[in-house]
PDB file of C-alpha atoms in Angstrom:
ATOM      1  CA  MET A   1      71.425  94.937  84.757  1.00 63.00           C
ATOM      2  CA  TYR A   2      69.714  95.628  81.429  1.00 65.00           C
ATOM      3  CA  PHE A   3      71.902  98.688  80.858  1.00 67.00           C
ATOM      4  CA  LEU A   4      75.114  96.748  81.507  1.00 68.00           C
ATOM      5  CA  ASN A   5      73.997  93.871  79.286  1.00 62.00           C
ATOM      6  CA  LYS A   6      73.615  96.376  76.442  1.00 65.00           C
ATOM      7  CA  ASN A   7      76.852  98.233  77.272  1.00 62.00           C
ATOM      8  CA  VAL A   8      79.370  95.498  78.072  1.00 61.00           C
ATOM      9  CA  TYR A   9      82.147  97.699  76.649  1.00 61.00           C
ATOM     10  CA  LEU A  10      82.161  99.628  79.951  1.00 61.00           C
ATOM     11  CA  PHE A  11      84.070  96.687  81.430  1.00 65.00           C
ATOM     12  CA  ASN A  12      86.971  97.250  79.014  1.00 61.00           C
ATOM     13  CA  ILE A  13      88.671  99.340  81.691  1.00 56.00           C
ATOM     14  CA  LEU A  14      89.505  96.217  83.669  1.00 57.00           C
ATOM     15  CA  ASP A  15      92.273  94.734  81.572  1.00 55.00           C
ATOM     16  CA  HIS A  16      95.019  96.435  79.699  1.00 56.00           C
ATOM     17  CA  ALA A  17      95.785  94.051  76.875  1.00 53.00           C
ATOM     18  CA  TRP A  18      96.460  95.663  73.537  1.00 59.00           C
ATOM     19  CA  ASN A  19      94.337  93.626  71.194  1.00 66.00           C
ATOM     20  CA  GLY A  20      90.945  92.175  70.605  1.00 63.00           C
ATOM     21  CA  LYS A  21      88.616  93.313  73.341  1.00 75.00           C
ATOM     22  CA  HIS A  22      85.499  91.183  73.227  1.00 81.00           C
ATOM     23  CA  GLY A  23      82.691  91.195  75.740  1.00 82.00           C
ATOM     24  CA  ARG A  24      79.463  89.408  76.357  1.00 88.00           C
ATOM     25  CA  SER A  25      76.837  89.235  79.032  1.00 88.00           C
ATOM     26  CA  ASN A  26      75.455  85.951  80.344  1.00 93.00           C
ATOM     27  CA  PHE A  27      78.493  83.885  79.329  1.00 96.00           C
ATOM     28  CA  ARG A  28      77.574  80.215  79.673  1.00 96.00           C
ATOM     29  CA  PHE A  29      80.199  77.546  80.231  1.00 96.00           C
ATOM     30  CA  GLY A  30      79.392  73.976  81.107  1.00 92.00           C
ATOM     31  CA  SER A  31      75.801  73.076  81.730  1.00 93.00           C
ATOM     32  CA  ASP A  32      75.562  74.791  85.111  1.00 94.00           C
ATOM     33  CA  TYR A  33      77.580  77.992  85.000  1.00 97.00           C
ATOM     34  CA  ILE A  34      76.890  81.505  83.784  1.00 96.00           C
ATOM     35  CA  ALA A  35      79.180  84.469  84.358  1.00 96.00           C
ATOM     36  CA  ASP A  36      77.216  87.693  84.286  1.00 94.00           C
ATOM     37  CA  PHE A  37      79.901  89.160  82.024  1.00 91.00           C
ATOM     38  CA  ILE A  38      83.058  88.064  80.259  1.00 92.00           C
ATOM     39  CA  ILE A  39      85.759  90.272  78.782  1.00 88.00           C
ATOM     40  CA  ILE A  40      88.364  88.679  76.528  1.00 89.00           C
ATOM     41  CA  SER A  41      91.437  90.585  75.393  1.00 85.00           C
ATOM     42  CA  ALA A  42      94.909  89.685  74.243  1.00 84.00           C
ATOM     43  CA  HIS A  43      98.482  90.804  73.922  1.00 80.00           C
ATOM     44  CA  SER A  44     101.384  89.082  72.246  1.00 78.00           C
ATOM     45  CA  GLY A  45     101.983  86.844  75.259  1.00 80.00           C
ATOM     46  CA  SER A  46      98.554  85.531  76.205  1.00 85.00           C
ATOM     47  CA  TRP A  47      94.810  85.883  76.178  1.00 88.00           C
ATOM     48  CA  ILE A  48      93.335  87.583  79.228  1.00 89.00           C
ATOM     49  CA  ILE A  49      89.942  86.401  80.394  1.00 92.00           C
ATOM     50  CA  ARG A  50      87.899  88.271  82.992  1.00 91.00           C
ATOM     51  CA  LEU A  51      84.801  86.566  84.398  1.00 95.00           C
ATOM     52  CA  ILE A  52      82.520  88.908  86.326  1.00 93.00           C
ATOM     53  CA  GLU A  53      79.889  87.989  88.888  1.00 95.00           C
ATOM     54  CA  ALA A  54      77.471  90.883  89.401  1.00 93.00           C
ATOM     55  CA  GLN A  55      75.600  91.420  92.632  1.00 94.00           C
ATOM     56  CA  SER A  56      73.152  94.189  93.424  1.00 92.00           C
ATOM     57  CA  PRO A  57      74.284  97.824  93.344  1.00 90.00           C
ATOM     58  CA  THR A  58      72.398  98.243  96.633  1.00 91.00           C
ATOM     59  CA  ASP A  59      74.419  95.518  98.393  1.00 91.00           C
ATOM     60  CA  THR A  60      77.148  96.486 100.763  1.00 87.00           C
ATOM     61  CA  ILE A  61      80.417  94.610 100.594  1.00 86.00           C
ATOM     62  CA  TYR A  62      81.170  94.294 104.304  1.00 84.00           C
ATOM     63  CA  THR A  63      79.011  94.593 107.393  1.00 83.00           C
ATOM     64  CA  LYS A  64      79.627  97.175 110.093  1.00 85.00           C
ATOM     65  CA  LYS A  65      81.608  94.456 111.886  1.00 86.00           C
ATOM     66  CA  TYR A  66      83.793  94.086 108.769  1.00 82.00           C
ATOM     67  CA  GLU A  67      82.436  90.682 107.824  1.00 85.00           C
ATOM     68  CA  GLU A  68      81.510  89.739 104.256  1.00 86.00           C
ATOM     69  CA  THR A  69      77.879  90.344 103.399  1.00 89.00           C
ATOM     70  CA  GLN A  70      75.615  87.650 101.988  1.00 94.00           C
ATOM     71  CA  GLY A  71      76.027  89.033  98.462  1.00 93.00           C
ATOM     72  CA  LEU A  72      79.818  88.865  98.623  1.00 92.00           C
ATOM     73  CA  ARG A  73      79.729  85.358 100.135  1.00 92.00           C
ATOM     74  CA  GLU A  74      77.437  84.210  97.299  1.00 95.00           C
ATOM     75  CA  ALA A  75      79.827  85.673  94.724  1.00 95.00           C
ATOM     76  CA  ARG A  76      82.822  84.011  96.432  1.00 93.00           C
ATOM     77  CA  ARG A  77      81.066  80.628  96.353  1.00 95.00           C
ATOM     78  CA  GLN A  78      80.125  81.066  92.698  1.00 96.00           C
ATOM     79  CA  ILE A  79      83.680  81.944  91.681  1.00 96.00           C
ATOM     80  CA  ALA A  80      85.065  78.984  93.636  1.00 96.00           C
ATOM     81  CA  GLU A  81      82.712  76.693  91.704  1.00 97.00           C
ATOM     82  CA  TRP A  82      83.797  78.273  88.396  1.00 97.00           C
ATOM     83  CA  LYS A  83      87.466  77.707  89.226  1.00 97.00           C
ATOM     84  CA  ILE A  84      86.893  74.036  89.989  1.00 97.00           C
ATOM     85  CA  TRP A  85      84.902  73.466  86.815  1.00 98.00           C
ATOM     86  CA  ILE A  86      87.440  75.297  84.631  1.00 97.00           C
ATOM     87  CA  ALA A  87      90.346  73.323  86.141  1.00 97.00           C
ATOM     88  CA  ASN A  88      88.517  70.049  85.492  1.00 97.00           C
ATOM     89  CA  ASN A  89      87.242  70.966  82.010  1.00 97.00           C
ATOM     90  CA  PRO A  90      89.910  73.000  80.208  1.00 96.00           C
ATOM     91  CA  LEU A  91      88.921  72.007  76.657  1.00 96.00           C
ATOM     92  CA  GLN A  92      85.212  72.655  77.220  1.00 97.00           C
ATOM     93  CA  PHE A  93      86.072  76.034  78.730  1.00 97.00           C
ATOM     94  CA  ARG A  94      88.238  76.884  75.720  1.00 95.00           C
ATOM     95  CA  GLN A  95      85.336  75.941  73.438  1.00 96.00           C
ATOM     96  CA  ALA A  96      83.087  78.348  75.315  1.00 96.00           C
ATOM     97  CA  LEU A  97      85.754  81.082  75.080  1.00 94.00           C
ATOM     98  CA  ALA A  98      86.086  80.563  71.334  1.00 92.00           C
ATOM     99  CA  SER A  99      82.364  81.217  70.962  1.00 93.00           C
ATOM    100  CA  VAL A 100      82.845  84.790  72.196  1.00 91.00           C
ATOM    101  CA  VAL A 101      85.151  85.940  69.389  1.00 89.00           C
ATOM    102  CA  ASP A 102      84.038  86.515  65.808  1.00 84.00           C
ATOM    103  CA  ASP A 103      85.079  84.100  63.070  1.00 83.00           C
ATOM    104  CA  ASN A 104      87.181  86.790  61.389  1.00 82.00           C
ATOM    105  CA  THR A 105      89.066  87.865  64.541  1.00 80.00           C
ATOM    106  CA  PRO A 106      92.796  87.367  63.914  1.00 75.00           C
ATOM    107  CA  SER A 107      95.100  85.470  66.241  1.00 79.00           C
ATOM    108  CA  TYR A 108      97.116  87.630  68.619  1.00 76.00           C
ATOM    109  CA  CYS A 109      99.383  85.394  70.691  1.00 74.00           C
ATOM    110  CA  SER A 110     100.737  82.800  68.286  1.00 67.00           C
ATOM    111  CA  ASN A 111     103.032  82.637  65.359  1.00 61.00           C
ATOM    112  CA  ALA A 112     100.848  83.062  62.272  1.00 55.00           C
ATOM    113  CA  SER A 113     101.996  79.681  60.991  1.00 64.00           C
ATOM    114  CA  LEU A 114     100.237  78.071  63.967  1.00 73.00           C
ATOM    115  CA  HIS A 115      96.942  79.966  63.997  1.00 77.00           C
ATOM    116  CA  GLN A 116      95.293  82.375  61.610  1.00 77.00           C
ATOM    117  CA  CYS A 117      92.290  83.194  63.771  1.00 83.00           C
ATOM    118  CA  ALA A 118      91.487  83.749  67.419  1.00 86.00           C
ATOM    119  CA  LYS A 119      89.038  80.855  67.604  1.00 88.00           C
ATOM    120  CA  THR A 120      91.660  78.204  66.829  1.00 88.00           C
ATOM    121  CA  GLU A 121      94.173  79.998  69.011  1.00 89.00           C
ATOM    122  CA  LEU A 122      91.791  79.917  71.990  1.00 91.00           C
ATOM    123  CA  LEU A 123      91.006  76.244  71.377  1.00 91.00           C
ATOM    124  CA  ASP A 124      94.700  75.335  71.487  1.00 90.00           C
ATOM    125  CA  LEU A 125      95.512  74.234  75.045  1.00 92.00           C
ATOM    126  CA  ASN A 126      99.109  75.372  74.452  1.00 89.00           C
ATOM    127  CA  THR A 127      98.002  78.989  74.008  1.00 89.00           C
ATOM    128  CA  PRO A 128      98.519  80.836  77.307  1.00 89.00           C
ATOM    129  CA  VAL A 129      95.333  82.080  78.937  1.00 92.00           C
ATOM    130  CA  GLU A 130      95.230  84.164  82.117  1.00 92.00           C
ATOM    131  CA  ILE A 131      91.917  83.984  83.950  1.00 94.00           C
ATOM    132  CA  HIS A 132      90.893  86.757  86.333  1.00 93.00           C
ATOM    133  CA  TYR A 133      87.737  87.020  88.393  1.00 95.00           C
ATOM    134  CA  SER A 134      85.841  90.091  89.564  1.00 92.00           C
ATOM    135  CA  VAL A 135      82.798  90.799  91.675  1.00 93.00           C
ATOM    136  CA  LEU A 136      80.720  93.841  90.810  1.00 91.00           C
ATOM    137  CA  ILE A 137      78.859  94.850  93.938  1.00 90.00           C
ATOM    138  CA  GLY A 138      77.550  97.865  95.824  1.00 88.00           C
ATOM    139  CA  ARG A 139      78.543 101.488  95.717  1.00 86.00           C
ATOM    140  CA  ARG A 140      81.723 103.321  96.661  1.00 78.00           C
ATOM    141  CA  GLU A 141      80.109 105.166  99.580  1.00 75.00           C
ATOM    142  CA  SER A 142      79.653 101.863 101.452  1.00 68.00           C
ATOM    143  CA  ARG A 143      83.433 101.492 101.787  1.00 67.00           C
ATOM    144  CA  ASP A 144      85.783 103.046 104.299  1.00 68.00           C
ATOM    145  CA  ALA A 145      89.554 102.746 104.691  1.00 69.00           C
ATOM    146  CA  LYS A 146      89.396  99.455 106.590  1.00 72.00           C
ATOM    147  CA  LYS A 147      86.900  97.966 104.124  1.00 67.00           C
ATOM    148  CA  ASN A 148      89.188  99.005 101.261  1.00 68.00           C
ATOM    149  CA  GLN A 149      92.080  97.230 102.980  1.00 72.00           C
ATOM    150  CA  LEU A 150      89.954  94.108 103.411  1.00 71.00           C
ATOM    151  CA  ALA A 151      89.063  94.165  99.727  1.00 68.00           C
ATOM    152  CA  LEU A 152      92.746  94.400  98.794  1.00 66.00           C
ATOM    153  CA  GLN A 153      93.568  91.374 100.982  1.00 70.00           C
ATOM    154  CA  ASN A 154      91.227  89.275  98.894  1.00 69.00           C
ATOM    155  CA  THR A 155      93.375  87.393  96.379  1.00 71.00           C
ATOM    156  CA  ASP A 156      90.679  85.142  94.893  1.00 82.00           C
ATOM    157  CA  PHE A 157      89.027  87.947  92.911  1.00 89.00           C
ATOM    158  CA  SER A 158      88.922  91.704  92.610  1.00 86.00           C
ATOM    159  CA  ILE A 159      86.032  93.700  94.000  1.00 86.00           C
ATOM    160  CA  MET A 160      84.672  96.705  92.157  1.00 86.00           C
ATOM    161  CA  THR A 161      81.685  98.905  92.781  1.00 86.00           C
ATOM    162  CA  TYR A 162      79.173 100.150  90.261  1.00 86.00           C
ATOM    163  CA  ASP A 163      80.701 103.605  90.673  1.00 87.00           C
ATOM    164  CA  ARG A 164      83.760 102.435  88.739  1.00 82.00           C
ATOM    165  CA  LEU A 165      81.552 101.757  85.728  1.00 81.00           C
ATOM    166  CA  LEU A 166      79.735 105.058  86.198  1.00 83.00           C
ATOM    167  CA  ASP A 167      83.096 106.843  86.221  1.00 84.00           C
ATOM    168  CA  ARG A 168      84.019 105.064  82.985  1.00 80.00           C
ATOM    169  CA  ALA A 169      80.723 106.024  81.339  1.00 79.00           C
ATOM    170  CA  GLU A 170      81.226 109.678  82.320  1.00 84.00           C
ATOM    171  CA  LYS A 171      84.780 109.700  80.912  1.00 82.00           C
ATOM    172  CA  MET A 172      83.544 108.178  77.674  1.00 78.00           C
ATOM    173  CA  ARG A 173      80.743 110.759  77.454  1.00 82.00           C
ATOM    174  CA  ASP A 174      83.221 113.578  78.058  1.00 83.00           C
ATOM    175  CA  ALA A 175      85.549 112.213  75.382  1.00 82.00           C
ATOM    176  CA  ILE A 176      82.690 112.048  72.875  1.00 83.00           C
ATOM    177  CA  LEU A 177      81.640 115.631  73.674  1.00 87.00           C
ATOM    178  CA  GLU A 178      85.243 116.793  73.297  1.00 89.00           C
ATOM    179  CA  LEU A 179      85.531 115.004  69.958  1.00 86.00           C
ATOM    180  CA  GLU A 180      82.290 116.568  68.721  1.00 87.00           C
ATOM    181  CA  ALA A 181      83.481 120.030  69.757  1.00 86.00           C
ATOM    182  CA  TRP A 182      86.819 119.476  67.990  1.00 89.00           C
ATOM    183  CA  GLN A 183      85.005 118.357  64.822  1.00 87.00           C
ATOM    184  CA  ALA A 184      82.766 121.424  64.927  1.00 84.00           C
ATOM    185  CA  ARG A 185      85.800 123.731  65.275  1.00 83.00           C
ATOM    186  CA  ALA A 186      87.556 121.945  62.423  1.00 83.00           C
ATOM    187  CA  GLU A 187      84.530 122.438  60.137  1.00 83.00           C
ATOM    188  CA  VAL A 188      84.473 126.195  60.886  1.00 79.00           C
ATOM    189  CA  GLU A 189      88.190 126.671  60.158  1.00 73.00           C
TER     190      GLU A 189
END
């Protein structure tokens, strides 16, 4: 988990908003809740919030009998509690969200006459916010076709394995190596 806490940007693959990707580990909201990770991004229509509950990379997602494992059940319970708290405490949740963005982050969703910065935009209960939930658990090899279908039937949250983040890290590494090679060729020419 230490590596992911230091490299939260690997989660940026999850949402496709155009503007303002912000991430943090150990996102606290309320007095009792901590999401392992939060990613906040925006487009001209709304802010997109992704709360991520991380379980062990050694957990499996489903048993051999295609039942949810203990780790997935724990994550489901945690997300259900988050949803209840957020529904009952919208202003407090918005205050916690505003703490994730920098003071100088511009607004993205509102007319500039309403908000100049993201913090005030996020605090405004009239600003649209989409909240998505994900569980990070296990490895890809623990899934088969039926387990993949079960995961897709889950509408409360998305399920992703640690391999998705490893794939992202490899693509980023390859892009950096390609950029370095391009720069070296450009210096020679």
